[in-house]
Short mmCIF file of C-alpha atoms in Angstrom, two decimals:
data_model
loop_
_atom_site.label_atom_id
_atom_site.label_comp_id
_atom_site.label_asym_id
_atom_site.label_seq_id
_atom_site.Cartn_x
_atom_site.Cartn_y
_atom_site.Cartn_z
CA MET A 1 -10.53 8.13 19.34
CA THR A 2 -9.65 10.24 22.31
CA ASN A 3 -11.83 8.50 24.87
CA ARG A 4 -12.87 4.96 25.61
CA GLN A 5 -16.45 4.68 24.45
CA LYS A 6 -18.38 1.75 25.89
CA PRO A 7 -20.15 -0.61 23.48
CA PRO A 8 -22.49 -0.73 21.81
CA TYR A 9 -21.51 2.01 19.37
CA TYR A 10 -21.25 2.08 15.59
CA ALA A 11 -18.60 2.28 12.90
CA VAL A 12 -18.58 3.05 9.20
CA ILE A 13 -15.77 1.13 7.51
CA PHE A 14 -14.98 2.78 4.18
CA ARG A 15 -12.46 0.76 2.14
CA SER A 16 -11.49 2.25 -1.21
CA ASN A 17 -9.14 2.23 -4.16
CA ARG A 18 -8.28 5.59 -5.67
CA THR A 19 -8.17 6.50 -9.35
CA ASP A 20 -5.13 8.34 -10.74
CA PHE A 21 -7.19 11.54 -10.75
CA ASP A 22 -5.91 13.72 -7.91
CA ALA A 23 -7.32 17.20 -8.51
CA GLY A 24 -9.49 18.25 -5.58
CA TYR A 25 -9.17 14.95 -3.71
CA ALA A 26 -7.03 16.05 -0.76
CA GLU A 27 -9.17 19.15 -0.20
CA MET A 28 -12.36 17.08 -0.28
CA ALA A 29 -10.99 14.46 2.10
CA SER A 30 -9.82 17.08 4.58
CA ARG A 31 -13.09 19.01 4.35
CA MET A 32 -15.22 15.90 4.88
CA GLU A 33 -13.19 14.91 7.92
CA GLN A 34 -13.67 18.37 9.40
CA GLN A 35 -17.40 18.23 8.70
CA ALA A 36 -17.79 14.73 10.14
CA ARG A 37 -16.09 15.83 13.35
CA GLN A 38 -18.75 18.51 13.79
CA GLN A 39 -21.70 16.14 13.35
CA PRO A 40 -23.87 15.14 16.32
CA GLY A 41 -22.94 11.70 17.58
CA PHE A 42 -19.46 11.66 16.04
CA LEU A 43 -17.01 9.73 18.23
CA GLY A 44 -13.77 9.44 16.29
CA LEU A 45 -12.01 8.67 13.02
CA ALA A 46 -8.98 6.73 11.82
CA SER A 47 -7.75 6.87 8.22
CA PHE A 48 -4.95 5.11 6.33
CA ARG A 49 -3.89 4.92 2.69
CA SER A 50 -1.12 2.87 1.07
CA PRO A 51 1.09 4.21 -1.72
CA ASP A 52 -0.70 1.78 -4.10
CA GLY A 53 -3.94 3.74 -3.66
CA ALA A 54 -5.78 1.33 -1.35
CA GLY A 55 -7.09 2.84 1.85
CA VAL A 56 -9.51 2.64 4.70
CA THR A 57 -11.31 5.21 6.82
CA ILE A 58 -13.16 4.08 9.94
CA SER A 59 -15.48 6.61 11.53
CA TYR A 60 -17.18 5.95 14.85
CA TRP A 61 -20.67 7.08 15.85
CA GLU A 62 -23.04 6.92 18.79
CA SER A 63 -25.98 5.62 16.78
CA LEU A 64 -27.25 4.54 13.36
CA ASP A 65 -29.25 7.78 13.29
CA ALA A 66 -26.02 9.78 13.57
CA ILE A 67 -24.61 7.82 10.63
CA ARG A 68 -27.74 8.47 8.56
CA GLU A 69 -27.62 12.20 9.32
CA TRP A 70 -24.02 12.41 8.15
CA LYS A 71 -24.73 10.35 5.03
CA GLN A 72 -27.47 12.84 4.09
CA HIS A 73 -25.51 16.02 4.90
CA PRO A 74 -25.73 18.10 1.69
CA GLU A 75 -21.99 18.70 1.38
CA HIS A 76 -21.34 15.00 1.99
CA VAL A 77 -23.89 14.00 -0.66
CA THR A 78 -22.02 16.18 -3.16
CA ALA A 79 -18.69 14.66 -2.12
CA GLN A 80 -20.09 11.13 -2.49
CA GLN A 81 -21.11 11.85 -6.09
CA LEU A 82 -17.75 13.45 -6.93
CA GLY A 83 -16.06 10.44 -5.36
CA LYS A 84 -17.87 8.08 -7.71
CA ASP A 85 -17.29 10.31 -10.74
CA LYS A 86 -13.62 11.14 -10.18
CA TRP A 87 -11.64 9.88 -7.22
CA TYR A 88 -12.56 6.30 -6.43
CA ALA A 89 -12.08 3.31 -8.73
CA ASP A 90 -14.12 1.26 -6.28
CA TYR A 91 -15.16 1.23 -2.66
CA THR A 92 -17.06 -0.68 -0.02
CA VAL A 93 -18.98 0.90 2.86
CA GLU A 94 -19.82 -1.33 5.80
CA ILE A 95 -22.06 -0.29 8.69
CA ALA A 96 -20.94 -2.10 11.83
CA LYS A 97 -22.18 -2.39 15.39
CA ILE A 98 -19.26 -2.54 17.82
CA GLU A 99 -20.27 -5.23 20.27
CA SER A 100 -17.15 -5.42 22.42
CA VAL A 101 -13.81 -3.69 22.78
CA TYR A 102 -10.47 -4.48 24.40
CA HIS A 103 -7.71 -1.98 25.11
CA PHE A 104 -4.01 -2.54 25.70
CA PRO A 105 -2.75 -1.28 28.02
CA ALA A 106 -5.92 -1.77 30.02
CA GLU A 107 -5.56 1.50 31.94
CA MET B 1 -12.13 -9.48 0.36
CA THR B 2 -12.46 -11.43 -2.85
CA ASN B 3 -16.21 -11.99 -2.76
CA ARG B 4 -19.24 -10.04 -1.70
CA GLN B 5 -20.36 -11.58 1.56
CA LYS B 6 -23.92 -10.77 2.56
CA PRO B 7 -24.54 -9.36 6.06
CA PRO B 8 -24.61 -10.19 8.81
CA TYR B 9 -20.97 -11.12 9.16
CA TYR B 10 -18.30 -10.05 11.64
CA ALA B 11 -15.13 -7.99 11.74
CA VAL B 12 -12.23 -7.62 14.13
CA ILE B 13 -10.87 -4.08 13.96
CA PHE B 14 -7.33 -4.06 15.35
CA ARG B 15 -5.94 -0.52 15.64
CA SER B 16 -2.40 -0.25 16.97
CA ASN B 17 0.67 1.88 17.50
CA ARG B 18 4.02 0.17 17.13
CA THR B 19 7.02 0.46 19.40
CA ASP B 20 10.47 1.11 17.91
CA PHE B 21 11.34 -2.55 18.46
CA ASP B 22 11.32 -4.22 15.05
CA ALA B 23 13.03 -7.60 15.52
CA GLY B 24 10.65 -10.40 14.62
CA TYR B 25 7.69 -8.15 13.92
CA ALA B 26 7.39 -8.52 10.14
CA GLU B 27 7.77 -12.30 10.38
CA MET B 28 5.10 -12.52 13.08
CA ALA B 29 2.68 -10.30 11.16
CA SER B 30 3.12 -12.30 7.98
CA ARG B 31 2.81 -15.62 9.79
CA MET B 32 -0.34 -14.55 11.65
CA GLU B 33 -1.95 -13.40 8.40
CA GLN B 34 -1.19 -16.77 6.79
CA GLN B 35 -2.59 -18.62 9.80
CA ALA B 36 -5.74 -16.50 9.94
CA ARG B 37 -6.44 -17.19 6.27
CA GLN B 38 -6.47 -20.92 7.02
CA GLN B 39 -8.95 -20.65 9.91
CA PRO B 40 -12.53 -21.91 9.50
CA GLY B 41 -14.91 -19.00 8.89
CA PHE B 42 -12.22 -16.58 7.69
CA LEU B 43 -13.61 -14.22 5.03
CA GLY B 44 -10.93 -11.64 4.32
CA LEU B 45 -8.37 -9.19 5.65
CA ALA B 46 -7.23 -5.64 4.99
CA SER B 47 -4.18 -4.11 6.69
CA PHE B 48 -2.60 -0.65 6.62
CA ARG B 49 0.21 1.05 8.51
CA SER B 50 1.46 4.64 8.35
CA PRO B 51 5.13 5.59 8.51
CA ASP B 52 4.44 7.06 11.99
CA GLY B 53 3.70 3.55 13.34
CA ALA B 54 -0.09 3.79 13.55
CA GLY B 55 -1.96 1.04 11.76
CA VAL B 56 -5.14 -0.93 11.39
CA THR B 57 -5.92 -4.51 10.43
CA ILE B 58 -9.51 -5.49 9.77
CA SER B 59 -10.23 -9.21 9.52
CA TYR B 60 -13.64 -10.53 8.48
CA TRP B 61 -15.32 -13.67 9.78
CA GLU B 62 -18.50 -15.66 9.31
CA SER B 63 -19.33 -15.83 13.02
CA LEU B 64 -18.31 -14.86 16.54
CA ASP B 65 -17.34 -18.50 17.08
CA ALA B 66 -14.82 -18.27 14.24
CA ILE B 67 -13.33 -15.17 15.88
CA ARG B 68 -13.09 -16.95 19.25
CA GLU B 69 -11.40 -19.96 17.67
CA TRP B 70 -8.77 -17.75 16.05
CA LYS B 71 -8.24 -15.77 19.26
CA GLN B 72 -7.48 -19.03 21.08
CA HIS B 73 -5.25 -20.57 18.41
CA PRO B 74 -2.02 -21.51 20.28
CA GLU B 75 0.31 -19.74 17.87
CA HIS B 76 -1.92 -16.66 17.96
CA VAL B 77 -1.96 -16.66 21.77
CA THR B 78 1.86 -16.62 21.74
CA ALA B 79 1.88 -13.80 19.19
CA GLN B 80 -0.57 -11.77 21.29
CA GLN B 81 1.73 -12.00 24.30
CA LEU B 82 4.83 -11.09 22.26
CA GLY B 83 2.87 -8.18 20.81
CA LYS B 84 2.19 -6.79 24.28
CA ASP B 85 5.75 -7.40 25.43
CA LYS B 86 7.63 -6.07 22.40
CA TRP B 87 5.91 -4.74 19.34
CA TYR B 88 2.88 -2.67 20.32
CA ALA B 89 2.92 0.51 22.38
CA ASP B 90 -0.88 0.29 22.55
CA TYR B 91 -3.79 -1.20 20.68
CA THR B 92 -7.56 -1.49 20.58
CA VAL B 93 -9.46 -4.55 19.41
CA GLU B 94 -13.09 -4.06 18.48
CA ILE B 95 -15.49 -6.90 17.65
CA ALA B 96 -18.07 -5.66 15.16
CA LYS B 97 -21.17 -7.06 13.55
CA ILE B 98 -21.48 -5.90 9.94
CA GLU B 99 -25.12 -5.01 9.56
CA SER B 100 -25.17 -3.62 6.03
CA VAL B 101 -22.81 -3.14 3.13
CA TYR B 102 -22.74 -1.02 -0.02
CA HIS B 103 -20.43 -1.56 -2.97
CA PHE B 104 -19.35 0.87 -5.69
CA PRO B 105 -19.56 0.01 -8.48
CA ALA B 106 -22.70 -1.95 -7.68
CA GLU B 107 -21.89 -4.80 -10.10
#
C-alpha cells in the first residue's frame, strides 16, 4: 500500500493453489487487479506466488461494503467462476478486520 | 492450514522487504517458524517471498492472547531486534480478526 491507513480497515486474504491449466490465467489476474484498483474503497494489494503453484493475494479495503461491491462486480463474478472451472485447484478466501498495525521504520 | 478453523480467529500479516544482508536470515526464519508452531493457540502459517525481496508471512492464531504470547517469546524478541538491525529494510505487521471464510472446493 502506498499510504499508512489507520485501523480499522479490512483485508481479503485469498490463498490458492493453481491447476496446471495456464491459458488465460495471467490475463485474468492482471485484469482483475486493474479492476480492483478502480473500485471505491480500494486501499492496496499485495500478491505472491511460489513456483509450486501456491500463492496469496491480500487486498485492502475501507469497508465490508467495498468488499461486497467488488465481489459482485460482473466481470469479477465471471472471473470467479472461471477460476473454479479452470485455474484453481483449491482456494480459501478470508475476510479480515485489521485491528492494529505496526510499521518499521516507524517514520 | 491443515484444518478448517471456524471464525472468529486471528491472523498476523507480516509484509516485508529484505535487505541484501543474508547471513543468518534463513536459519532465523526457519527457527522462528518452528517455534511459532509450538506456541499455544497456533493454527497455521503461510509464507511467500519474491525474488525481488518482497514477501509476506501470514500466521493464524486462536486468540489475541496467543499472538501476544508469541510476540513476547524471548527468542522471538531477539529475532525481532535482529530483523530490524540486519535483515529487513522495512516491514508492516497487521493484526487481523478473521470474520468469515470461504473454501473452494466446499468439501
